[in-house]
Short mmCIF file of C-alpha atoms in Angstrom, two decimals:
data_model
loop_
_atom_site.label_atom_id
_atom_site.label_comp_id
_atom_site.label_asym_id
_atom_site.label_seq_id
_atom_site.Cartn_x
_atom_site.Cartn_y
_atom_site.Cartn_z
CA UNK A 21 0.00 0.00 0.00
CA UNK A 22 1.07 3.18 -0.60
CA UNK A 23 1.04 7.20 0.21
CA UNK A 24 -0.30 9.74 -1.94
CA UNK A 25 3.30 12.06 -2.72
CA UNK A 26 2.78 15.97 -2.92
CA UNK A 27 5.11 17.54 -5.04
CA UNK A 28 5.31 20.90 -5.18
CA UNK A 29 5.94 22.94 -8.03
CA UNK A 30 8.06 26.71 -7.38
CA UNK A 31 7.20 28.10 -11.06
CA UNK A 32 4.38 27.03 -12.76
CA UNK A 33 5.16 28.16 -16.23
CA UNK A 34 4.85 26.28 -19.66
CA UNK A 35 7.37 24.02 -18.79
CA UNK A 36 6.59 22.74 -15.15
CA UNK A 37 2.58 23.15 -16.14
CA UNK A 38 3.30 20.26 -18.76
CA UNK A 39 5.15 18.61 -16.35
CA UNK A 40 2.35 18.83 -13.66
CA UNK A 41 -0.10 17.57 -15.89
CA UNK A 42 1.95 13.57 -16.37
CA UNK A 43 2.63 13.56 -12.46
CA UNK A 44 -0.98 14.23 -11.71
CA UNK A 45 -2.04 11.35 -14.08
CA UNK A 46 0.50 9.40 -12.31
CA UNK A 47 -1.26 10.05 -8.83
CA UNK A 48 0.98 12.52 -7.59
CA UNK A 49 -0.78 15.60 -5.80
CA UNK A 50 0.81 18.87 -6.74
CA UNK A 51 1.17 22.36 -5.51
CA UNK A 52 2.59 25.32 -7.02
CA UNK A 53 3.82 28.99 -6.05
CA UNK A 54 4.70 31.65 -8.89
CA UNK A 55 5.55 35.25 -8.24
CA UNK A 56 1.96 36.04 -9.46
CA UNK A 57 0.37 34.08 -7.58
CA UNK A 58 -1.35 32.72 -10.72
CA UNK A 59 -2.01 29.51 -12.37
CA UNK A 60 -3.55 26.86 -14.63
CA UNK A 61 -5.86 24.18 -14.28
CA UNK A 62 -5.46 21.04 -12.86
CA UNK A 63 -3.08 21.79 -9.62
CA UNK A 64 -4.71 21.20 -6.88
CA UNK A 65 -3.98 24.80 -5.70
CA UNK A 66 -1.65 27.61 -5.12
CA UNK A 67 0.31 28.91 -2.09
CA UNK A 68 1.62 32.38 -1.53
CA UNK A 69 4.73 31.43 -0.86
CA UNK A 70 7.58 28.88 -1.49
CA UNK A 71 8.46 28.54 2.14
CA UNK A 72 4.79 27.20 2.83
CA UNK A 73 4.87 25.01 -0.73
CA UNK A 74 8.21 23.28 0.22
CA UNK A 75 6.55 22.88 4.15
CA UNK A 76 3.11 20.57 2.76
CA UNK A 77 5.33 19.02 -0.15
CA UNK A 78 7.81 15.48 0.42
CA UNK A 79 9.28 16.48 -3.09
CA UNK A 80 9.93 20.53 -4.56
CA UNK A 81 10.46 20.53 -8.26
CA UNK A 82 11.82 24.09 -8.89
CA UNK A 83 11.46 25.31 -12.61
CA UNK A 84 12.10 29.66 -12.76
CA UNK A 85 14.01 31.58 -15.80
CA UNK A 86 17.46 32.43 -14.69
CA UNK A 87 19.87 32.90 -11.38
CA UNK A 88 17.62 35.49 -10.13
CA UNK A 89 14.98 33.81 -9.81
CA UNK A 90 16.24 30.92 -8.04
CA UNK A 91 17.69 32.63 -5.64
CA UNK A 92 14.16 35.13 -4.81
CA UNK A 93 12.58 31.39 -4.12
CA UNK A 94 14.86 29.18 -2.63
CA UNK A 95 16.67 31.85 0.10
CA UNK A 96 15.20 34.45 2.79
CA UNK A 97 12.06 33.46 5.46
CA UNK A 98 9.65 32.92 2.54
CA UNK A 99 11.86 31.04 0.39
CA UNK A 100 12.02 27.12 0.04
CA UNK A 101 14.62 26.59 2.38
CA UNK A 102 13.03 28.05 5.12
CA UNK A 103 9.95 25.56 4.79
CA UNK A 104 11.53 22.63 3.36
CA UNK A 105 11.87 19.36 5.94
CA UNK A 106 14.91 17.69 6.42
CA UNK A 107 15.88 14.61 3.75
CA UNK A 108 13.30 16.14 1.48
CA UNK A 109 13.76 15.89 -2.06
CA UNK A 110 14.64 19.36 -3.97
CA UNK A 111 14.90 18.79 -7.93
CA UNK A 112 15.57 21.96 -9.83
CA UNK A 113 14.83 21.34 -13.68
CA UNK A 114 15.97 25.30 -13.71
CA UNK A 115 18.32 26.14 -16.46
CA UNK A 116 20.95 28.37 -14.52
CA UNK A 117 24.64 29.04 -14.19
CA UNK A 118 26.58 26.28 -12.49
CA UNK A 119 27.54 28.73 -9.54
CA UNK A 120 24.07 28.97 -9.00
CA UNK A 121 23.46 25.13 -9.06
CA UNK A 122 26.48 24.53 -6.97
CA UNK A 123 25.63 26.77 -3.86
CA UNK A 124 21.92 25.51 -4.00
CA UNK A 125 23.67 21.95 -3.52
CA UNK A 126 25.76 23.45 -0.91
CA UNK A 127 22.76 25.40 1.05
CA UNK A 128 20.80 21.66 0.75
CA UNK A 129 23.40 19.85 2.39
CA UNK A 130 23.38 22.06 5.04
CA UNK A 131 19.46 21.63 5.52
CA UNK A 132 20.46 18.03 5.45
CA UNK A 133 18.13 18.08 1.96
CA UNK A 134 18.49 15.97 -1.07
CA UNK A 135 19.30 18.51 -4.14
CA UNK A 136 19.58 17.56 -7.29
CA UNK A 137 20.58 20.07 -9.96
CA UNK A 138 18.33 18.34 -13.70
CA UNK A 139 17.84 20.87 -15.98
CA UNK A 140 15.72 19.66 -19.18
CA UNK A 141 16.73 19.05 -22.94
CA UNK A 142 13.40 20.21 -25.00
CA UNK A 143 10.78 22.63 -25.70
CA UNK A 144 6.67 22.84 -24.73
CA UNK A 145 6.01 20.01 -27.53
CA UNK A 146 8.21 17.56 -25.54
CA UNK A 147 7.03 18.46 -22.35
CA UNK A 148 3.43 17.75 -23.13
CA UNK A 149 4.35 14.10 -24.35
CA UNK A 150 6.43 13.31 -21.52
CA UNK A 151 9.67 13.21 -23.85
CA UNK A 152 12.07 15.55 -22.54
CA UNK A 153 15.41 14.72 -21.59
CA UNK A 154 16.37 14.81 -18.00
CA UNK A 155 20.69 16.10 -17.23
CA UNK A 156 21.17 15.27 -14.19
CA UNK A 157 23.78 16.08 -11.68
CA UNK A 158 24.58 14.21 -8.56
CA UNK A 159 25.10 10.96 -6.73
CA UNK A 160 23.50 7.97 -7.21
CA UNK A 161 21.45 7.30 -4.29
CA UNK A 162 20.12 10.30 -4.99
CA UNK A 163 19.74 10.07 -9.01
CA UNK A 164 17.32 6.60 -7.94
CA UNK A 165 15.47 8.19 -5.76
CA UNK A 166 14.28 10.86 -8.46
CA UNK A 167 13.73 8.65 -10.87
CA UNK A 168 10.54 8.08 -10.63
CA UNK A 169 9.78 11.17 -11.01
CA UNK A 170 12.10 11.49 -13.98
CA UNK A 171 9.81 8.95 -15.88
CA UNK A 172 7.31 10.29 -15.55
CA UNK A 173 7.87 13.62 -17.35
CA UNK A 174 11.03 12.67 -19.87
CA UNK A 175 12.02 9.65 -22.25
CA UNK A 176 15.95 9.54 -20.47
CA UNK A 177 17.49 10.42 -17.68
CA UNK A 178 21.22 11.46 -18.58
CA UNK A 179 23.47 11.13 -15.17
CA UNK A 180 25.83 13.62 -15.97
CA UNK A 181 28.30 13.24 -13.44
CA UNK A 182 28.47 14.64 -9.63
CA UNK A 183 26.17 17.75 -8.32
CA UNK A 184 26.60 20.91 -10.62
CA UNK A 185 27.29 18.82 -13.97
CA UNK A 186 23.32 18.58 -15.18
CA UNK A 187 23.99 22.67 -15.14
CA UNK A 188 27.23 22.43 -17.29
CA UNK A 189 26.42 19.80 -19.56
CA UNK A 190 22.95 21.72 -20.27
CA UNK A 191 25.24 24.97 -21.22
CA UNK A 192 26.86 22.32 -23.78
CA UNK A 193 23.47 21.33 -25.39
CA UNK A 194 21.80 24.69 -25.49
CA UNK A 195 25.02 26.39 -27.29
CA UNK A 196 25.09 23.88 -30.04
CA UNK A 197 21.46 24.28 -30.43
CA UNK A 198 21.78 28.39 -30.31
CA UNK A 199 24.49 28.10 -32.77
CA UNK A 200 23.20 25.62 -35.32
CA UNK A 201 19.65 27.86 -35.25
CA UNK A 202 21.77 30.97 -35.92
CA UNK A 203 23.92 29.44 -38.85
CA UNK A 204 19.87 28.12 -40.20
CA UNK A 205 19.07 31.62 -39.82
CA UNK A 206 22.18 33.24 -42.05
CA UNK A 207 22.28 30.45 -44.39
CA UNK A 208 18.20 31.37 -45.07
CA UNK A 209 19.41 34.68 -45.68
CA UNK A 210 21.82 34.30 -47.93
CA UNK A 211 19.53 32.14 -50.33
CA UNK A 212 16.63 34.93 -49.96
CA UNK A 213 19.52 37.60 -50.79
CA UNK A 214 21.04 35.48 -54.00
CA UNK A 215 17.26 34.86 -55.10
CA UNK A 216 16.17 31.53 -54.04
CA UNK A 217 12.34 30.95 -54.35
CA UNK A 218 11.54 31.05 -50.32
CA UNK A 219 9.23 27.79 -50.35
CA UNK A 220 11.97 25.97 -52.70
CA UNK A 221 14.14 26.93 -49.86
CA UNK A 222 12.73 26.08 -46.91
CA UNK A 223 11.22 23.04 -48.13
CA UNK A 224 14.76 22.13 -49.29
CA UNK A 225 16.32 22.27 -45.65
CA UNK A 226 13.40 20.28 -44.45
CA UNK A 227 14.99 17.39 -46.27
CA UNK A 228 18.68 17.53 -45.24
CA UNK A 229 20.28 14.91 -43.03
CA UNK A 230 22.96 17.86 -41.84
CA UNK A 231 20.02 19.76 -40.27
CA UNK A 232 18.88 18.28 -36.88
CA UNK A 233 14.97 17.72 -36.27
CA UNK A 234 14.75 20.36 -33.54
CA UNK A 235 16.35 22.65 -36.06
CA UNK A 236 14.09 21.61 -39.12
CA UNK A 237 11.14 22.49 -36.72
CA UNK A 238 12.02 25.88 -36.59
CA UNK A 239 12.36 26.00 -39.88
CA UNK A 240 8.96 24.94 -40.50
CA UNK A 241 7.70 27.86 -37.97
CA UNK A 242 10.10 30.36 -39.90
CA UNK A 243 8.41 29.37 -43.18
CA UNK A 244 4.85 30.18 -41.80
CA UNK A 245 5.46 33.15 -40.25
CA UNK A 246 4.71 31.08 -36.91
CA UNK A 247 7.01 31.79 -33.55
CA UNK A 248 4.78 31.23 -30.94
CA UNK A 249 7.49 30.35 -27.77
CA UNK A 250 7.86 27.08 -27.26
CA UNK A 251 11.26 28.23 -26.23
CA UNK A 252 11.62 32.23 -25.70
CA UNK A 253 14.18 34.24 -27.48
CA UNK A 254 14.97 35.83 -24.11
CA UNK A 255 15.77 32.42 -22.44
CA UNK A 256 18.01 31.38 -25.04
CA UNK A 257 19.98 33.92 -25.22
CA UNK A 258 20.34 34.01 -21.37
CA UNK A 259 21.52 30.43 -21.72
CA UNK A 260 23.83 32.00 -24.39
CA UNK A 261 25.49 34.46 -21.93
CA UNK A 262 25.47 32.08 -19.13
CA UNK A 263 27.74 29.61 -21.72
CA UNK A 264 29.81 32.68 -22.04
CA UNK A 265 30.57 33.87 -18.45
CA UNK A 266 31.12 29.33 -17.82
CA UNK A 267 33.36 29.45 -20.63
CA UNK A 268 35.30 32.60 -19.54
CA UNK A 269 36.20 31.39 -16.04
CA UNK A 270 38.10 28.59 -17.66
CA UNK A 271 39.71 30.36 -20.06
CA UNK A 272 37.61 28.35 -22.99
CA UNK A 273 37.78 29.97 -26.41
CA UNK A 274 34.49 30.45 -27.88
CA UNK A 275 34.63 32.72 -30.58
CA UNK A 276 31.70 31.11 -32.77
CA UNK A 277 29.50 30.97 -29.73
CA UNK A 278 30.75 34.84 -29.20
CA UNK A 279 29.24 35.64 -31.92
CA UNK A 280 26.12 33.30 -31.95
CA UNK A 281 25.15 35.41 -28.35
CA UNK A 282 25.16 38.56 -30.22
CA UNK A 283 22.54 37.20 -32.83
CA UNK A 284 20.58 36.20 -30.37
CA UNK A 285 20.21 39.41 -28.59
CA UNK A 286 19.31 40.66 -31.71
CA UNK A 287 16.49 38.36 -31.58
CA UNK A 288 15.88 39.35 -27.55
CA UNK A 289 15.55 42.94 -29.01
CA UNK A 290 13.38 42.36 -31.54
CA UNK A 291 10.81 39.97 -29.97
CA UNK A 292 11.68 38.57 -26.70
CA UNK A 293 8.48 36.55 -25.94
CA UNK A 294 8.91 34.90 -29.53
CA UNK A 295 10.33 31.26 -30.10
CA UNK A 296 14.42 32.08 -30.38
CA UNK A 297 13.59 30.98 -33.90
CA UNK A 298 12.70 34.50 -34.32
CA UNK A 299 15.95 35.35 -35.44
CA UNK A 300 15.35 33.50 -39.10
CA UNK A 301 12.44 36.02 -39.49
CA UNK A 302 15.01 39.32 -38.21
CA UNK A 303 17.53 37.79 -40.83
CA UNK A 304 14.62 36.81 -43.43
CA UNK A 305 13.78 40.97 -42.53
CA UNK A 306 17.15 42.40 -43.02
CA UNK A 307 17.40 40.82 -46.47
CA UNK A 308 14.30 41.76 -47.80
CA UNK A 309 14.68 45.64 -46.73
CA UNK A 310 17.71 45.47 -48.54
CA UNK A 311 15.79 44.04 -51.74
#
């Protein structure tokens, strides 16, 4: 026999909504906290702070935008740590700067909680079918005792080495991915410039091997006109700058994903809300004012 789990959610945004609909169907109960004190349907409701979500919850899945954040929630008398009981479970799916993961693991261990830094590989389309892919960083006593959870809301679970690594190796992922959309995006251009019928075009890219799928789904949105977020200009290129700053403090050369930032806060200026595919329509733009 066993006990209903409450997990509770400390962002309740596109993301973690998706991923509190597949742990509800699984019979967990959920509860949720966002600076607005707003939600969606479905959680079984919403507290007005995170100290009093991570005091009814035995798991606290945080999922906020950037460093900032994650540190208004989890530190201070209202944050998690103030509410949270000892051996909980704290999984942070956040994407943020490996400093930030790292003294969140620190501050846990000196609750005597569980953290467990797991950013997610994947948009809003994989986080409504349960397909995402979970990075996750630390032991693995504690890596089991997530994974339940884990499969429930993602297709794999990538251990990615000791506490602070799901961080680093999700800076990895999301510059590739930043930098292959922003070559798309000047290689579009270039075609549009030189004359290329624009249907020919796209459709053309939609059958390469050397384009990924992710990337040929952008595409697709470019071609209609389409960028409704499934993953914001203005969190990509935050993910951008955080690979930057990592990449700095170890004295990592990065001139192509130099570069590849700056094009995407071009896209952060121009629409920040839109998918960070965005920036094939600003390129697609530039080219056709020129005409």
């Amino acid at each position: 026999m066993t006990t209903q789990q409450t997990i509770g959610f400390i962002g309740f945004g596109a993301m973690a909504s998706r991923m509190a609909a597949h742990l509800e169907k699984a019979g967990y109960a959920t509860l949720a906290y966002t600076p607005s004190g707003k939600g969606g349907d479905g959680v079984t409701h919403f507290l007005p702070t995170p100290a009093e979500v991570a005091s009814k919850a035995d798991i606290v899945l945080a999922c906020v935008p950037d460093d900032e954040a994650l540190a208004a929630s989890m530190y201070g008398p209202q944050g998690v740590l103030a509410g949270i009981k000892a051996d909980s479970l704290l999984l942070n799916t956040s994407s943020v700067s490996p400093e930030a993961a790292d003294a969140l693991q620190k501050a846990g261990q000196e609750k005597k909680i569980c953290v467990i830094d797991c950013p997610v590989s994947g948009s809003t389309p994989e986080a409504a079918s349960a397909s995402l892919v979970i990075l996750a960083g630390g032991d693995d006593a504690a890596i089991a005792r997530a994974q339940p959870i884990f499969d429930k809301i993602g297709r794999i679970t990538i251990h990615a080495g000791p506490s602070g690594s799901g961080a680093r190796l999700k800076l990895v992922i999301n510059g590739i991915m930043g930098a292959g959309l922003a070559a798309v995006a000047e290689g579009i251009a270039y075609g549009l410039a030189a004359g290329l019928d624009r249907s020919m075009l796209f459709d053309a890219l939609d059958e390469m091997a050397v384009i990924s799928p992710h990337h040929k789904r952008k595409i697709k949105m470019a071609k209609a006109g389409d960028f409704s977020p499934q993953f914001p200009a203005r969190l990509m290129q935050k993910d951008m700058r955080l690979l930057m700053d990592a990449a700095a403090r170890l004295a990592v050369p990065a001139p192509t994903l130099a570069a590849v930032t700056q094009q995407l806060s071009l896209a952060r200026r121009a629409a920040e809300d839109a998918d960070y595919s965005v920036l094939i329509g600003v390129m697609e733009k530039i080219v056709a004012n020129d005409a």
